[in-house]
Amino acid sequence: MMKTWAITDVGLVRKENQDAYRIARGGDVCVVCDGMGGANGGNVASAIAIKVIADRIVDTYRDGMTETSLRHMLEAAVSAANIEIFDAAADNLDLRGMGTTVVAVIAGGNKAYIAHVGDSRAYMAGTGGFDQITLDHSVVQAMVEKGQLTQSEARNHPRKHFLTRALGVEEDVECDFTAVDFSGDDLLLLCTDGLTNMVPVEQMEQLLAQGPFYDLPDRLVDAANENGGSDNITALLLAVEPTEVHHG
């Protein structure tokens, strides 16, 4: 079993919250999205994505699935959400140009299977330190990979909001898939760029290293707001629930 806790916050600058999250199957399935486009579009795109992806996975998940099957299931769910958002935008002028990022996880069996599109991220905090698992689909990340920018230059680059991939923008989308070990002492964080743009990695690591599990997402959001809160903020945390041993 997983224990999960999440918080989403409008931040200090935006008038509405276009982030969304969903926790399903008792915490084994979690989805975080950051919508964009127009006054209504972002809300609609992120709402469609979390519903379609979570529902698809819950409907098709079976115990004992292989990594390949889980990957195909995640990719099919993301693809279905992409088409639904794309079609909704095509049918309604007010929603033209809407899209959303997504980071989705299926957790279980000492593994976490993660699919993502855009710049919402997954991090793992554990005995091995604090690692970013996903790589942004952004103009700036592409420049980092080509050696044109350092990570610290990328952090404050004026084009860091420019995505190279998002759900709903084109008829097809490619999502990245990663499988990582995930067991007893690990914490898995799914979050939007409203957190990662406001809170440096070192501060996130410090905040996750102390205190009760259910306080941690609030602490991350508070830190983002204390540092300016320029965007909507979502932090969703998963941990493996320890199994109780009964003596008798």
PDB file of C-alpha atoms in Angstrom:
ATOM      1  CA  MET A   1       0.000   0.000   0.000  1.00  0.00           C
ATOM      2  CA  MET A   2       1.026   3.581  -0.634  1.00  0.00           C
ATOM      3  CA  LYS A   3       0.443   6.545   1.570  1.00  0.00           C
ATOM      4  CA  THR A   4      -0.087   9.731  -0.395  1.00  0.00           C
ATOM      5  CA  TRP A   5      -0.736  13.359   0.342  1.00  0.00           C
ATOM      6  CA  ALA A   6      -1.113  16.292  -2.026  1.00  0.00           C
ATOM      7  CA  ILE A   7      -1.828  19.992  -1.980  1.00  0.00           C
ATOM      8  CA  THR A   8      -2.508  22.427  -4.790  1.00  0.00           C
ATOM      9  CA  ASP A   9      -2.448  26.180  -4.347  1.00  0.00           C
ATOM     10  CA  VAL A  10      -3.201  29.134  -6.620  1.00  0.00           C
ATOM     11  CA  GLY A  11       0.002  30.922  -5.520  1.00  0.00           C
ATOM     12  CA  LEU A  12       0.263  34.685  -4.979  1.00  0.00           C
ATOM     13  CA  VAL A  13       0.013  36.060  -8.539  1.00  0.00           C
ATOM     14  CA  ARG A  14      -2.455  34.041 -10.636  1.00  0.00           C
ATOM     15  CA  LYS A  15      -6.199  34.547 -10.276  1.00  0.00           C
ATOM     16  CA  GLU A  16      -7.131  30.889 -10.801  1.00  0.00           C
ATOM     17  CA  ASN A  17      -5.556  27.498 -10.320  1.00  0.00           C
ATOM     18  CA  GLN A  18      -5.041  25.576 -13.575  1.00  0.00           C
ATOM     19  CA  ASP A  19      -3.116  22.775 -11.864  1.00  0.00           C
ATOM     20  CA  ALA A  20      -4.945  19.548 -11.044  1.00  0.00           C
ATOM     21  CA  TYR A  21      -4.133  16.198  -9.462  1.00  0.00           C
ATOM     22  CA  ARG A  22      -5.800  12.841  -8.926  1.00  0.00           C
ATOM     23  CA  ILE A  23      -4.990   9.958  -6.571  1.00  0.00           C
ATOM     24  CA  ALA A  24      -6.585   6.596  -7.421  1.00  0.00           C
ATOM     25  CA  ARG A  25      -6.397   2.893  -6.482  1.00  0.00           C
ATOM     26  CA  GLY A  26      -5.541   3.705  -2.867  1.00  0.00           C
ATOM     27  CA  GLY A  27      -2.541   5.791  -3.877  1.00  0.00           C
ATOM     28  CA  ASP A  28      -0.985   3.330  -6.348  1.00  0.00           C
ATOM     29  CA  VAL A  29      -1.939   5.627  -9.241  1.00  0.00           C
ATOM     30  CA  CYS A  30      -1.228   9.373  -9.103  1.00  0.00           C
ATOM     31  CA  VAL A  31      -1.469  12.055 -11.794  1.00  0.00           C
ATOM     32  CA  VAL A  32      -0.398  15.726 -11.672  1.00  0.00           C
ATOM     33  CA  CYS A  33      -1.134  18.225 -14.462  1.00  0.00           C
ATOM     34  CA  ASP A  34      -0.427  21.904 -15.113  1.00  0.00           C
ATOM     35  CA  GLY A  35      -2.878  23.363 -17.629  1.00  0.00           C
ATOM     36  CA  MET A  36      -2.191  26.280 -19.929  1.00  0.00           C
ATOM     37  CA  GLY A  37      -3.927  28.411 -22.487  1.00  0.00           C
ATOM     38  CA  GLY A  38      -6.576  31.089 -22.138  1.00  0.00           C
ATOM     39  CA  ALA A  39      -8.833  32.002 -19.267  1.00  0.00           C
ATOM     40  CA  ASN A  40     -10.667  28.673 -19.266  1.00  0.00           C
ATOM     41  CA  GLY A  41      -8.523  26.436 -21.420  1.00  0.00           C
ATOM     42  CA  GLY A  42      -5.887  25.450 -18.884  1.00  0.00           C
ATOM     43  CA  ASN A  43      -8.466  24.359 -16.321  1.00  0.00           C
ATOM     44  CA  VAL A  44     -10.314  22.304 -18.909  1.00  0.00           C
ATOM     45  CA  ALA A  45      -7.167  20.643 -20.277  1.00  0.00           C
ATOM     46  CA  SER A  46      -5.795  19.629 -16.878  1.00  0.00           C
ATOM     47  CA  ALA A  47      -9.219  18.383 -15.709  1.00  0.00           C
ATOM     48  CA  ILE A  48      -9.640  16.233 -18.835  1.00  0.00           C
ATOM     49  CA  ALA A  49      -6.116  14.838 -18.490  1.00  0.00           C
ATOM     50  CA  ILE A  50      -6.319  13.734 -14.854  1.00  0.00           C
ATOM     51  CA  LYS A  51      -9.721  12.133 -15.405  1.00  0.00           C
ATOM     52  CA  VAL A  52      -8.933  10.280 -18.635  1.00  0.00           C
ATOM     53  CA  ILE A  53      -5.504   9.064 -17.486  1.00  0.00           C
ATOM     54  CA  ALA A  54      -6.568   7.925 -14.013  1.00  0.00           C
ATOM     55  CA  ASP A  55      -9.778   6.286 -15.303  1.00  0.00           C
ATOM     56  CA  ARG A  56      -7.943   4.470 -18.113  1.00  0.00           C
ATOM     57  CA  ILE A  57      -5.328   3.063 -15.750  1.00  0.00           C
ATOM     58  CA  VAL A  58      -7.871   2.015 -13.106  1.00  0.00           C
ATOM     59  CA  ASP A  59      -9.960   0.267 -15.787  1.00  0.00           C
ATOM     60  CA  THR A  60      -7.068  -1.680 -17.324  1.00  0.00           C
ATOM     61  CA  TYR A  61      -4.723  -2.296 -14.385  1.00  0.00           C
ATOM     62  CA  ARG A  62      -4.257  -5.913 -13.371  1.00  0.00           C
ATOM     63  CA  ASP A  63      -2.011  -7.305 -10.643  1.00  0.00           C
ATOM     64  CA  GLY A  64       1.157  -8.921 -11.909  1.00  0.00           C
ATOM     65  CA  MET A  65       1.503  -6.806 -15.075  1.00  0.00           C
ATOM     66  CA  THR A  66       5.008  -6.679 -16.575  1.00  0.00           C
ATOM     67  CA  GLU A  67       6.950  -3.452 -16.938  1.00  0.00           C
ATOM     68  CA  THR A  68       6.285  -3.511 -20.694  1.00  0.00           C
ATOM     69  CA  SER A  69       2.534  -3.841 -20.114  1.00  0.00           C
ATOM     70  CA  LEU A  70       2.555  -1.025 -17.558  1.00  0.00           C
ATOM     71  CA  ARG A  71       4.497   1.184 -19.959  1.00  0.00           C
ATOM     72  CA  HIS A  72       2.018   0.515 -22.771  1.00  0.00           C
ATOM     73  CA  MET A  73      -0.880   1.206 -20.398  1.00  0.00           C
ATOM     74  CA  LEU A  74       0.577   4.551 -19.305  1.00  0.00           C
ATOM     75  CA  GLU A  75       1.386   5.548 -22.879  1.00  0.00           C
ATOM     76  CA  ALA A  76      -2.118   4.597 -24.063  1.00  0.00           C
ATOM     77  CA  ALA A  77      -3.726   6.580 -21.214  1.00  0.00           C
ATOM     78  CA  VAL A  78      -1.628   9.687 -21.979  1.00  0.00           C
ATOM     79  CA  SER A  79      -2.409   9.323 -25.683  1.00  0.00           C
ATOM     80  CA  ALA A  80      -6.154   9.058 -24.990  1.00  0.00           C
ATOM     81  CA  ALA A  81      -6.030  12.229 -22.869  1.00  0.00           C
ATOM     82  CA  ASN A  82      -4.080  14.019 -25.608  1.00  0.00           C
ATOM     83  CA  ILE A  83      -6.721  13.210 -28.237  1.00  0.00           C
ATOM     84  CA  GLU A  84      -9.589  14.214 -25.959  1.00  0.00           C
ATOM     85  CA  ILE A  85      -8.004  17.616 -25.185  1.00  0.00           C
ATOM     86  CA  PHE A  86      -7.071  18.176 -28.845  1.00  0.00           C
ATOM     87  CA  ASP A  87     -10.642  17.390 -29.977  1.00  0.00           C
ATOM     88  CA  ALA A  88     -12.206  19.588 -27.277  1.00  0.00           C
ATOM     89  CA  ALA A  89     -10.031  22.514 -28.392  1.00  0.00           C
ATOM     90  CA  ALA A  90     -10.959  21.929 -32.037  1.00  0.00           C
ATOM     91  CA  ASP A  91     -14.684  21.966 -31.146  1.00  0.00           C
ATOM     92  CA  ASN A  92     -14.676  25.169 -29.084  1.00  0.00           C
ATOM     93  CA  LEU A  93     -13.084  28.463 -30.139  1.00  0.00           C
ATOM     94  CA  ASP A  94     -12.713  29.566 -26.495  1.00  0.00           C
ATOM     95  CA  LEU A  95     -10.490  26.551 -25.816  1.00  0.00           C
ATOM     96  CA  ARG A  96      -8.198  26.888 -28.849  1.00  0.00           C
ATOM     97  CA  GLY A  97      -4.537  26.468 -27.953  1.00  0.00           C
ATOM     98  CA  MET A  98      -5.171  24.855 -24.576  1.00  0.00           C
ATOM     99  CA  GLY A  99      -2.861  22.130 -23.341  1.00  0.00           C
ATOM    100  CA  THR A 100      -1.427  20.619 -20.215  1.00  0.00           C
ATOM    101  CA  THR A 101       1.674  18.971 -18.833  1.00  0.00           C
ATOM    102  CA  VAL A 102       1.361  15.629 -17.098  1.00  0.00           C
ATOM    103  CA  VAL A 103       3.409  13.468 -14.758  1.00  0.00           C
ATOM    104  CA  ALA A 104       1.754  10.156 -13.864  1.00  0.00           C
ATOM    105  CA  VAL A 105       2.935   7.266 -11.712  1.00  0.00           C
ATOM    106  CA  ILE A 106       1.920   3.686 -11.043  1.00  0.00           C
ATOM    107  CA  ALA A 107       3.605   2.488  -7.846  1.00  0.00           C
ATOM    108  CA  GLY A 108       3.906  -0.998  -6.428  1.00  0.00           C
ATOM    109  CA  GLY A 109       6.167  -4.000  -6.018  1.00  0.00           C
ATOM    110  CA  ASN A 110       9.145  -1.849  -4.967  1.00  0.00           C
ATOM    111  CA  LYS A 111       8.980   0.044  -8.266  1.00  0.00           C
ATOM    112  CA  ALA A 112       7.537   3.288  -9.569  1.00  0.00           C
ATOM    113  CA  TYR A 113       6.593   3.539 -13.252  1.00  0.00           C
ATOM    114  CA  ILE A 114       6.473   7.144 -14.407  1.00  0.00           C
ATOM    115  CA  ALA A 115       5.233   8.758 -17.621  1.00  0.00           C
ATOM    116  CA  HIS A 116       5.501  12.463 -18.318  1.00  0.00           C
ATOM    117  CA  VAL A 117       5.010  15.159 -20.932  1.00  0.00           C
ATOM    118  CA  GLY A 118       6.112  18.777 -20.402  1.00  0.00           C
ATOM    119  CA  ASP A 119       7.849  20.284 -17.373  1.00  0.00           C
ATOM    120  CA  SER A 120       5.930  18.852 -14.418  1.00  0.00           C
ATOM    121  CA  ARG A 121       8.474  16.685 -12.622  1.00  0.00           C
ATOM    122  CA  ALA A 122       9.088  13.624 -10.502  1.00  0.00           C
ATOM    123  CA  TYR A 123      11.807  13.565  -7.819  1.00  0.00           C
ATOM    124  CA  MET A 124      12.970  10.754  -5.558  1.00  0.00           C
ATOM    125  CA  ALA A 125      14.185  11.511  -2.037  1.00  0.00           C
ATOM    126  CA  GLY A 126      15.760   8.673  -0.117  1.00  0.00           C
ATOM    127  CA  THR A 127      18.913   7.254   1.351  1.00  0.00           C
ATOM    128  CA  GLY A 128      20.626   7.868  -1.989  1.00  0.00           C
ATOM    129  CA  GLY A 129      19.984  11.626  -1.852  1.00  0.00           C
ATOM    130  CA  PHE A 130      17.545  13.711  -3.877  1.00  0.00           C
ATOM    131  CA  ASP A 131      17.258  13.002  -7.604  1.00  0.00           C
ATOM    132  CA  GLN A 132      15.219  14.489 -10.412  1.00  0.00           C
ATOM    133  CA  ILE A 133      13.801  11.526 -12.343  1.00  0.00           C
ATOM    134  CA  THR A 134      12.106  13.272 -15.263  1.00  0.00           C
ATOM    135  CA  LEU A 135      13.682  15.613 -17.818  1.00  0.00           C
ATOM    136  CA  ASP A 136      11.619  18.620 -18.921  1.00  0.00           C
ATOM    137  CA  HIS A 137      10.332  18.822 -22.462  1.00  0.00           C
ATOM    138  CA  SER A 138      11.337  22.464 -22.755  1.00  0.00           C
ATOM    139  CA  VAL A 139      13.405  24.713 -24.990  1.00  0.00           C
ATOM    140  CA  VAL A 140      15.794  25.435 -22.119  1.00  0.00           C
ATOM    141  CA  GLN A 141      16.301  21.756 -21.207  1.00  0.00           C
ATOM    142  CA  ALA A 142      17.120  21.043 -24.861  1.00  0.00           C
ATOM    143  CA  MET A 143      19.743  23.821 -24.712  1.00  0.00           C
ATOM    144  CA  VAL A 144      21.216  22.290 -21.530  1.00  0.00           C
ATOM    145  CA  GLU A 145      21.431  18.881 -23.215  1.00  0.00           C
ATOM    146  CA  LYS A 146      23.252  20.430 -26.188  1.00  0.00           C
ATOM    147  CA  GLY A 147      25.728  22.118 -23.833  1.00  0.00           C
ATOM    148  CA  GLN A 148      24.491  25.638 -24.722  1.00  0.00           C
ATOM    149  CA  LEU A 149      23.439  26.445 -21.146  1.00  0.00           C
ATOM    150  CA  THR A 150      24.486  25.347 -17.670  1.00  0.00           C
ATOM    151  CA  GLN A 151      21.845  24.150 -15.172  1.00  0.00           C
ATOM    152  CA  SER A 152      22.203  27.359 -13.159  1.00  0.00           C
ATOM    153  CA  GLU A 153      21.785  29.528 -16.293  1.00  0.00           C
ATOM    154  CA  ALA A 154      18.737  27.470 -17.218  1.00  0.00           C
ATOM    155  CA  ARG A 155      17.092  28.198 -13.862  1.00  0.00           C
ATOM    156  CA  ASN A 156      16.589  31.890 -14.656  1.00  0.00           C
ATOM    157  CA  HIS A 157      16.433  31.769 -18.445  1.00  0.00           C
ATOM    158  CA  PRO A 158      13.694  33.983 -19.980  1.00  0.00           C
ATOM    159  CA  ARG A 159      12.472  31.108 -22.183  1.00  0.00           C
ATOM    160  CA  LYS A 160      12.187  28.497 -19.441  1.00  0.00           C
ATOM    161  CA  HIS A 161       8.384  28.419 -19.800  1.00  0.00           C
ATOM    162  CA  PHE A 162       8.547  27.432 -23.486  1.00  0.00           C
ATOM    163  CA  LEU A 163       7.589  23.771 -23.771  1.00  0.00           C
ATOM    164  CA  THR A 164       8.552  21.504 -26.649  1.00  0.00           C
ATOM    165  CA  ARG A 165       5.783  18.999 -25.791  1.00  0.00           C
ATOM    166  CA  ALA A 166       2.398  19.203 -24.084  1.00  0.00           C
ATOM    167  CA  LEU A 167      -0.871  17.282 -24.138  1.00  0.00           C
ATOM    168  CA  GLY A 168      -3.594  18.533 -26.460  1.00  0.00           C
ATOM    169  CA  VAL A 169      -1.491  20.781 -28.689  1.00  0.00           C
ATOM    170  CA  GLU A 170      -1.025  18.319 -31.554  1.00  0.00           C
ATOM    171  CA  GLU A 171      -2.868  15.206 -32.665  1.00  0.00           C
ATOM    172  CA  ASP A 172      -0.077  12.932 -31.458  1.00  0.00           C
ATOM    173  CA  VAL A 173       2.185  13.247 -28.449  1.00  0.00           C
ATOM    174  CA  GLU A 174       5.169  11.245 -27.288  1.00  0.00           C
ATOM    175  CA  CYS A 175       5.536  10.673 -23.570  1.00  0.00           C
ATOM    176  CA  ASP A 176       8.715   9.651 -21.757  1.00  0.00           C
ATOM    177  CA  PHE A 177       8.666   6.586 -19.513  1.00  0.00           C
ATOM    178  CA  THR A 178      10.947   5.737 -16.601  1.00  0.00           C
ATOM    179  CA  ALA A 179      10.969   2.877 -14.101  1.00  0.00           C
ATOM    180  CA  VAL A 180      12.769   3.399 -10.777  1.00  0.00           C
ATOM    181  CA  ASP A 181      13.258   1.437  -7.566  1.00  0.00           C
ATOM    182  CA  PHE A 182      10.867   2.683  -4.881  1.00  0.00           C
ATOM    183  CA  SER A 183      10.845   1.107  -1.438  1.00  0.00           C
ATOM    184  CA  GLY A 184      10.689   1.652   2.321  1.00  0.00           C
ATOM    185  CA  ASP A 185      12.624   4.848   2.965  1.00  0.00           C
ATOM    186  CA  ASP A 186      11.971   6.599  -0.348  1.00  0.00           C
ATOM    187  CA  LEU A 187       9.681   9.539  -0.974  1.00  0.00           C
ATOM    188  CA  LEU A 188       8.402  10.183  -4.497  1.00  0.00           C
ATOM    189  CA  LEU A 189       7.406  13.772  -5.270  1.00  0.00           C
ATOM    190  CA  LEU A 190       5.279  14.758  -8.268  1.00  0.00           C
ATOM    191  CA  CYS A 191       5.063  18.512  -8.771  1.00  0.00           C
ATOM    192  CA  THR A 192       4.376  21.367 -11.170  1.00  0.00           C
ATOM    193  CA  ASP A 193       6.797  24.110 -12.207  1.00  0.00           C
ATOM    194  CA  GLY A 194       5.151  26.492  -9.736  1.00  0.00           C
ATOM    195  CA  LEU A 195       7.152  24.582  -7.129  1.00  0.00           C
ATOM    196  CA  THR A 196      10.363  23.910  -9.047  1.00  0.00           C
ATOM    197  CA  ASN A 197      10.717  27.474 -10.365  1.00  0.00           C
ATOM    198  CA  MET A 198      10.298  28.932  -6.887  1.00  0.00           C
ATOM    199  CA  VAL A 199      12.080  26.510  -4.564  1.00  0.00           C
ATOM    200  CA  PRO A 200      15.732  25.575  -5.231  1.00  0.00           C
ATOM    201  CA  VAL A 201      16.557  21.868  -5.240  1.00  0.00           C
ATOM    202  CA  GLU A 202      18.646  22.198  -2.049  1.00  0.00           C
ATOM    203  CA  GLN A 203      15.701  23.731  -0.200  1.00  0.00           C
ATOM    204  CA  MET A 204      13.309  21.031  -1.444  1.00  0.00           C
ATOM    205  CA  GLU A 205      15.700  18.362  -0.245  1.00  0.00           C
ATOM    206  CA  GLN A 206      15.965  19.981   3.209  1.00  0.00           C
ATOM    207  CA  LEU A 207      12.189  20.330   3.531  1.00  0.00           C
ATOM    208  CA  LEU A 208      11.601  16.680   2.620  1.00  0.00           C
ATOM    209  CA  ALA A 209      14.253  15.431   5.038  1.00  0.00           C
ATOM    210  CA  GLN A 210      12.369  16.333   8.208  1.00  0.00           C
ATOM    211  CA  GLY A 211       8.956  16.322   9.773  1.00  0.00           C
ATOM    212  CA  PRO A 212       5.806  14.221   9.545  1.00  0.00           C
ATOM    213  CA  PHE A 213       4.955  12.887   6.074  1.00  0.00           C
ATOM    214  CA  TYR A 214       1.560  14.594   5.925  1.00  0.00           C
ATOM    215  CA  ASP A 215       3.093  18.046   6.624  1.00  0.00           C
ATOM    216  CA  LEU A 216       5.616  17.890   3.785  1.00  0.00           C
ATOM    217  CA  PRO A 217       3.492  18.968   0.777  1.00  0.00           C
ATOM    218  CA  ASP A 218       2.249  21.994   2.779  1.00  0.00           C
ATOM    219  CA  ARG A 219       5.826  22.943   3.609  1.00  0.00           C
ATOM    220  CA  LEU A 220       6.835  22.815  -0.037  1.00  0.00           C
ATOM    221  CA  VAL A 221       3.893  24.992  -1.099  1.00  0.00           C
ATOM    222  CA  ASP A 222       4.555  27.457   1.748  1.00  0.00           C
ATOM    223  CA  ALA A 223       8.188  27.725   0.620  1.00  0.00           C
ATOM    224  CA  ALA A 224       7.114  28.423  -2.987  1.00  0.00           C
ATOM    225  CA  ASN A 225       4.791  31.190  -1.790  1.00  0.00           C
ATOM    226  CA  GLU A 226       7.426  32.632   0.542  1.00  0.00           C
ATOM    227  CA  ASN A 227       9.787  32.766  -2.447  1.00  0.00           C
ATOM    228  CA  GLY A 228       7.278  34.690  -4.586  1.00  0.00           C
ATOM    229  CA  GLY A 229       4.479  32.272  -5.515  1.00  0.00           C
ATOM    230  CA  SER A 230       4.477  33.413  -9.150  1.00  0.00           C
ATOM    231  CA  ASP A 231       2.488  30.414 -10.421  1.00  0.00           C
ATOM    232  CA  ASN A 232       0.050  27.724  -9.307  1.00  0.00           C
ATOM    233  CA  ILE A 233       1.796  25.148  -7.115  1.00  0.00           C
ATOM    234  CA  THR A 234       1.071  21.440  -6.747  1.00  0.00           C
ATOM    235  CA  ALA A 235       3.036  18.953  -4.664  1.00  0.00           C
ATOM    236  CA  LEU A 236       1.990  15.290  -4.420  1.00  0.00           C
ATOM    237  CA  LEU A 237       3.989  12.930  -2.237  1.00  0.00           C
ATOM    238  CA  LEU A 238       4.015   9.120  -2.170  1.00  0.00           C
ATOM    239  CA  ALA A 239       5.670   6.746   0.260  1.00  0.00           C
ATOM    240  CA  VAL A 240       5.434   3.009   0.769  1.00  0.00           C
ATOM    241  CA  GLU A 241       3.232   2.225   3.767  1.00  0.00           C
ATOM    242  CA  PRO A 242       5.153  -0.075   6.116  1.00  0.00           C
ATOM    243  CA  THR A 243       3.503  -3.487   6.414  1.00  0.00           C
ATOM    244  CA  GLU A 244       2.510  -4.384   9.920  1.00  0.00           C
ATOM    245  CA  VAL A 245       3.973  -7.554  11.323  1.00  0.00           C
ATOM    246  CA  HIS A 246       1.669  -9.471  13.644  1.00  0.00           C
ATOM    247  CA  HIS A 247       3.314 -11.704  16.221  1.00  0.00           C
ATOM    248  CA  GLY A 248       1.305 -14.554  17.516  1.00  0.00           C
TER     249      GLY A 248
END
